[in-house]
Amino acid sequence: MEWIKTILYGIIEGITEWLPVSSTGHLILAEKYLNMGFDESFLELFRVVIQLGAILAVVVLFFPKLWPFCADKSKGYIKKNTWVMWFKIVVATLPAMVLGLLLDDWLEEHLYNYIVVAAMLILYGVFFILIENRHKKPRIRSIDQLTYKDALIIGFWQVLAMIPGTSRSGATIVGGLLLGASRPVAAEFTFFLAIPVMFGASALKVVKYLMEGMAFTGEQLVVLGLGCAVAFVVSVLSIGFLMNFVKKHDFKVFGWYRIALGIVVLAAALLGL
């Protein structure tokens, strides 16, 4: 049964990590009904480390855009635009890296509950609808057009995703849209920005787990590996869907979904369900 639950967790992670609907929020809600037989310390780590499978999907799908080296001698074997893009990603990562180290434990202790998840689902759902209703033409149609200032601002939006229910992709996409990025650019930069952030968050969780004197059992390692593998496969499909979707549609459908889910969660929490 634990393996079946792990597969379901992997499916939820693979879908919700990239769609702007909050993967952490969905995983917290899933735990209400998919109660895994592990202690809370391991489950906190599992929620984060399972994201590595989702990140690997980005690396595989966008490898040509992410790899900064080339075989062309005339170009010096490097792709300048790719290096510049990575520098922008580093700049955008700084706010979450600094504030994440300072606030990680406090946020887990005080904000990981159903009321906060519901409120953030609804709030960012409203943001998406209001932003899309502006009907403004984007000024940024490629990642190359993002400035370092734009990248830093998106990075601060990403910090807000530390609040469960916000959605990392949702927060950064909202930030990108407000800056004037097109939907595909906002989504793509969000995918790339997730690579260092999630690798860093996973490494931090593992280090904290081990420093607290914990040790992985064989079953826990299998659960982590299986969860990551499922998240990878589902993420490949989710990313492909989202990139095709935003070329023809806006994000309002995700906004309405977030509002509806937030209301259901809030009602269930207030009724003690």
PDB file of N, CA, C and O in Angstrom, residues 20 115-131 157 160 163-167 170-171 174 254-263 266:
ATOM      1  N   PRO A  20       0.224  25.982 -12.435  1.00  0.00           N
ATOM      2  CA  PRO A  20       0.263  26.965 -11.340  1.00  0.00           C
ATOM      3  C   PRO A  20      -0.867  26.791 -10.331  1.00  0.00           C
ATOM      4  O   PRO A  20      -1.689  27.683 -10.108  1.00  0.00           O
ATOM      5  N   ILE A 115      -5.961  26.234   6.405  1.00  0.00           N
ATOM      6  CA  ILE A 115      -6.480  27.595   6.245  1.00  0.00           C
ATOM      7  C   ILE A 115      -5.544  28.415   5.357  1.00  0.00           C
ATOM      8  O   ILE A 115      -5.986  29.123   4.440  1.00  0.00           O
ATOM      9  N   VAL A 116      -4.249  28.332   5.613  1.00  0.00           N
ATOM     10  CA  VAL A 116      -3.267  29.073   4.810  1.00  0.00           C
ATOM     11  C   VAL A 116      -3.287  28.579   3.365  1.00  0.00           C
ATOM     12  O   VAL A 116      -3.268  29.384   2.417  1.00  0.00           O
ATOM     13  N   VAL A 117      -3.309  27.262   3.187  1.00  0.00           N
ATOM     14  CA  VAL A 117      -3.352  26.697   1.833  1.00  0.00           C
ATOM     15  C   VAL A 117      -4.567  27.213   1.079  1.00  0.00           C
ATOM     16  O   VAL A 117      -4.466  27.660  -0.074  1.00  0.00           O
ATOM     17  N   ALA A 118      -5.733  27.180   1.714  1.00  0.00           N
ATOM     18  CA  ALA A 118      -6.968  27.638   1.064  1.00  0.00           C
ATOM     19  C   ALA A 118      -6.889  29.117   0.706  1.00  0.00           C
ATOM     20  O   ALA A 118      -7.267  29.524  -0.406  1.00  0.00           O
ATOM     21  N   ALA A 119      -6.393  29.924   1.628  1.00  0.00           N
ATOM     22  CA  ALA A 119      -6.312  31.362   1.390  1.00  0.00           C
ATOM     23  C   ALA A 119      -5.395  31.681   0.216  1.00  0.00           C
ATOM     24  O   ALA A 119      -5.723  32.526  -0.637  1.00  0.00           O
ATOM     25  N   MET A 120      -4.248  31.015   0.132  1.00  0.00           N
ATOM     26  CA  MET A 120      -3.302  31.270  -0.952  1.00  0.00           C
ATOM     27  C   MET A 120      -3.827  30.749  -2.295  1.00  0.00           C
ATOM     28  O   MET A 120      -3.610  31.369  -3.339  1.00  0.00           O
ATOM     29  N   LEU A 121      -4.523  29.617  -2.257  1.00  0.00           N
ATOM     30  CA  LEU A 121      -5.130  29.123  -3.491  1.00  0.00           C
ATOM     31  C   LEU A 121      -6.095  30.167  -4.060  1.00  0.00           C
ATOM     32  O   LEU A 121      -6.068  30.480  -5.255  1.00  0.00           O
ATOM     33  N   ILE A 122      -6.936  30.717  -3.206  1.00  0.00           N
ATOM     34  CA  ILE A 122      -7.929  31.695  -3.651  1.00  0.00           C
ATOM     35  C   ILE A 122      -7.258  32.999  -4.082  1.00  0.00           C
ATOM     36  O   ILE A 122      -7.589  33.562  -5.137  1.00  0.00           O
ATOM     37  N   LEU A 123      -6.318  33.493  -3.281  1.00  0.00           N
ATOM     38  CA  LEU A 123      -5.683  34.785  -3.570  1.00  0.00           C
ATOM     39  C   LEU A 123      -4.997  34.777  -4.926  1.00  0.00           C
ATOM     40  O   LEU A 123      -5.203  35.694  -5.745  1.00  0.00           O
ATOM     41  N   TYR A 124      -4.185  33.765  -5.190  1.00  0.00           N
ATOM     42  CA  TYR A 124      -3.475  33.736  -6.465  1.00  0.00           C
ATOM     43  C   TYR A 124      -4.391  33.363  -7.619  1.00  0.00           C
ATOM     44  O   TYR A 124      -4.104  33.704  -8.775  1.00  0.00           O
ATOM     45  N   GLY A 125      -5.486  32.690  -7.329  1.00  0.00           N
ATOM     46  CA  GLY A 125      -6.484  32.467  -8.365  1.00  0.00           C
ATOM     47  C   GLY A 125      -7.065  33.788  -8.839  1.00  0.00           C
ATOM     48  O   GLY A 125      -7.224  34.035 -10.041  1.00  0.00           O
ATOM     49  N   VAL A 126      -7.364  34.674  -7.876  1.00  0.00           N
ATOM     50  CA  VAL A 126      -7.867  36.015  -8.207  1.00  0.00           C
ATOM     51  C   VAL A 126      -6.808  36.798  -8.984  1.00  0.00           C
ATOM     52  O   VAL A 126      -7.127  37.491  -9.965  1.00  0.00           O
ATOM     53  N   PHE A 127      -5.532  36.692  -8.559  1.00  0.00           N
ATOM     54  CA  PHE A 127      -4.446  37.379  -9.272  1.00  0.00           C
ATOM     55  C   PHE A 127      -4.431  36.992 -10.746  1.00  0.00           C
ATOM     56  O   PHE A 127      -4.330  37.849 -11.629  1.00  0.00           O
ATOM     57  N   PHE A 128      -4.497  35.693 -11.023  1.00  0.00           N
ATOM     58  CA  PHE A 128      -4.438  35.233 -12.414  1.00  0.00           C
ATOM     59  C   PHE A 128      -5.582  35.813 -13.237  1.00  0.00           C
ATOM     60  O   PHE A 128      -5.378  36.257 -14.377  1.00  0.00           O
ATOM     61  N   ILE A 129      -6.764  35.812 -12.692  1.00  0.00           N
ATOM     62  CA  ILE A 129      -7.917  36.312 -13.434  1.00  0.00           C
ATOM     63  C   ILE A 129      -7.792  37.812 -13.689  1.00  0.00           C
ATOM     64  O   ILE A 129      -8.029  38.293 -14.810  1.00  0.00           O
ATOM     65  N   LEU A 130      -7.397  38.567 -12.663  1.00  0.00           N
ATOM     66  CA  LEU A 130      -7.264  40.020 -12.821  1.00  0.00           C
ATOM     67  C   LEU A 130      -6.170  40.366 -13.827  1.00  0.00           C
ATOM     68  O   LEU A 130      -6.342  41.267 -14.666  1.00  0.00           O
ATOM     69  N   ILE A 131      -5.039  39.672 -13.752  1.00  0.00           N
ATOM     70  CA  ILE A 131      -3.924  39.962 -14.663  1.00  0.00           C
ATOM     71  C   ILE A 131      -4.309  39.653 -16.104  1.00  0.00           C
ATOM     72  O   ILE A 131      -4.034  40.440 -17.017  1.00  0.00           O
ATOM     73  N   TRP A 157       9.247  37.399  -6.257  1.00  0.00           N
ATOM     74  CA  TRP A 157       7.939  36.751  -6.340  1.00  0.00           C
ATOM     75  C   TRP A 157       8.046  35.288  -5.945  1.00  0.00           C
ATOM     76  O   TRP A 157       7.140  34.729  -5.314  1.00  0.00           O
ATOM     77  N   LEU A 160       7.578  34.368  -2.281  1.00  0.00           N
ATOM     78  CA  LEU A 160       6.208  34.249  -1.784  1.00  0.00           C
ATOM     79  C   LEU A 160       5.709  32.814  -1.852  1.00  0.00           C
ATOM     80  O   LEU A 160       4.805  32.427  -1.108  1.00  0.00           O
ATOM     81  N   ILE A 163       5.176  30.198   1.081  1.00  0.00           N
ATOM     82  CA  ILE A 163       3.905  30.043   1.810  1.00  0.00           C
ATOM     83  C   ILE A 163       3.118  28.925   1.124  1.00  0.00           C
ATOM     84  O   ILE A 163       2.831  29.012  -0.069  1.00  0.00           O
ATOM     85  N   PRO A 164       2.787  27.852   1.825  1.00  0.00           N
ATOM     86  CA  PRO A 164       2.090  26.717   1.191  1.00  0.00           C
ATOM     87  C   PRO A 164       0.753  27.134   0.593  1.00  0.00           C
ATOM     88  O   PRO A 164       0.018  27.936   1.170  1.00  0.00           O
ATOM     89  N   GLY A 165       0.478  26.594  -0.577  1.00  0.00           N
ATOM     90  CA  GLY A 165      -0.748  26.932  -1.280  1.00  0.00           C
ATOM     91  C   GLY A 165      -0.545  28.007  -2.326  1.00  0.00           C
ATOM     92  O   GLY A 165      -1.415  28.250  -3.160  1.00  0.00           O
ATOM     93  N   THR A 166       0.623  28.672  -2.295  1.00  0.00           N
ATOM     94  CA  THR A 166       0.891  29.746  -3.243  1.00  0.00           C
ATOM     95  C   THR A 166       1.187  29.192  -4.631  1.00  0.00           C
ATOM     96  O   THR A 166       0.646  29.648  -5.630  1.00  0.00           O
ATOM     97  N   SER A 167       2.092  28.211  -4.705  1.00  0.00           N
ATOM     98  CA  SER A 167       2.604  27.627  -5.945  1.00  0.00           C
ATOM     99  C   SER A 167       3.819  28.407  -6.421  1.00  0.00           C
ATOM    100  O   SER A 167       3.724  29.614  -6.716  1.00  0.00           O
ATOM    101  N   GLY A 170       3.192  29.306  -9.876  1.00  0.00           N
ATOM    102  CA  GLY A 170       2.149  30.325  -9.913  1.00  0.00           C
ATOM    103  C   GLY A 170       2.675  31.701  -9.557  1.00  0.00           C
ATOM    104  O   GLY A 170       2.381  32.689 -10.238  1.00  0.00           O
ATOM    105  N   ALA A 171       3.487  31.779  -8.488  1.00  0.00           N
ATOM    106  CA  ALA A 171       4.018  33.068  -8.050  1.00  0.00           C
ATOM    107  C   ALA A 171       4.948  33.673  -9.092  1.00  0.00           C
ATOM    108  O   ALA A 171       4.869  34.867  -9.403  1.00  0.00           O
ATOM    109  N   VAL A 174       3.008  34.781 -12.224  1.00  0.00           N
ATOM    110  CA  VAL A 174       2.325  36.048 -11.941  1.00  0.00           C
ATOM    111  C   VAL A 174       3.317  37.205 -12.024  1.00  0.00           C
ATOM    112  O   VAL A 174       3.059  38.243 -12.641  1.00  0.00           O
ATOM    113  N   PHE A 254      -6.781  28.246 -14.700  1.00  0.00           N
ATOM    114  CA  PHE A 254      -6.084  27.838 -13.483  1.00  0.00           C
ATOM    115  C   PHE A 254      -6.512  28.723 -12.301  1.00  0.00           C
ATOM    116  O   PHE A 254      -6.580  28.257 -11.160  1.00  0.00           O
ATOM    117  N   GLY A 255      -6.797  29.989 -12.602  1.00  0.00           N
ATOM    118  CA  GLY A 255      -7.281  30.878 -11.554  1.00  0.00           C
ATOM    119  C   GLY A 255      -8.615  30.406 -10.995  1.00  0.00           C
ATOM    120  O   GLY A 255      -8.809  30.336  -9.769  1.00  0.00           O
ATOM    121  N   TRP A 256      -9.540  30.046 -11.878  1.00  0.00           N
ATOM    122  CA  TRP A 256     -10.842  29.571 -11.419  1.00  0.00           C
ATOM    123  C   TRP A 256     -10.713  28.241 -10.684  1.00  0.00           C
ATOM    124  O   TRP A 256     -11.429  28.013  -9.689  1.00  0.00           O
ATOM    125  N   TYR A 257      -9.817  27.382 -11.147  1.00  0.00           N
ATOM    126  CA  TYR A 257      -9.600  26.108 -10.459  1.00  0.00           C
ATOM    127  C   TYR A 257      -9.096  26.351  -9.038  1.00  0.00           C
ATOM    128  O   TYR A 257      -9.571  25.724  -8.075  1.00  0.00           O
ATOM    129  N   ARG A 258      -8.134  27.268  -8.903  1.00  0.00           N
ATOM    130  CA  ARG A 258      -7.578  27.566  -7.588  1.00  0.00           C
ATOM    131  C   ARG A 258      -8.657  28.099  -6.643  1.00  0.00           C
ATOM    132  O   ARG A 258      -8.721  27.716  -5.471  1.00  0.00           O
ATOM    133  N   ILE A 259      -9.493  28.999  -7.149  1.00  0.00           N
ATOM    134  CA  ILE A 259     -10.553  29.572  -6.314  1.00  0.00           C
ATOM    135  C   ILE A 259     -11.531  28.482  -5.859  1.00  0.00           C
ATOM    136  O   ILE A 259     -11.899  28.404  -4.682  1.00  0.00           O
ATOM    137  N   ALA A 260     -11.943  27.635  -6.794  1.00  0.00           N
ATOM    138  CA  ALA A 260     -12.885  26.568  -6.456  1.00  0.00           C
ATOM    139  C   ALA A 260     -12.291  25.607  -5.430  1.00  0.00           C
ATOM    140  O   ALA A 260     -12.946  25.257  -4.440  1.00  0.00           O
ATOM    141  N   LEU A 261     -11.042  25.197  -5.653  1.00  0.00           N
ATOM    142  CA  LEU A 261     -10.397  24.275  -4.719  1.00  0.00           C
ATOM    143  C   LEU A 261     -10.198  24.944  -3.359  1.00  0.00           C
ATOM    144  O   LEU A 261     -10.407  24.322  -2.313  1.00  0.00           O
ATOM    145  N   GLY A 262      -9.796  26.219  -3.375  1.00  0.00           N
ATOM    146  CA  GLY A 262      -9.597  26.935  -2.122  1.00  0.00           C
ATOM    147  C   GLY A 262     -10.869  27.013  -1.300  1.00  0.00           C
ATOM    148  O   GLY A 262     -10.842  26.855  -0.067  1.00  0.00           O
ATOM    149  N   ILE A 263     -11.999  27.255  -1.950  1.00  0.00           N
ATOM    150  CA  ILE A 263     -13.284  27.331  -1.240  1.00  0.00           C
ATOM    151  C   ILE A 263     -13.633  25.980  -0.630  1.00  0.00           C
ATOM    152  O   ILE A 263     -14.091  25.890   0.521  1.00  0.00           O
ATOM    153  N   LEU A 266     -11.296  25.413   2.337  1.00  0.00           N
ATOM    154  CA  LEU A 266     -11.651  26.298   3.453  1.00  0.00           C
ATOM    155  C   LEU A 266     -12.925  25.800   4.152  1.00  0.00           C
ATOM    156  O   LEU A 266     -12.984  25.761   5.390  1.00  0.00           O
TER     157      LEU A 266
END
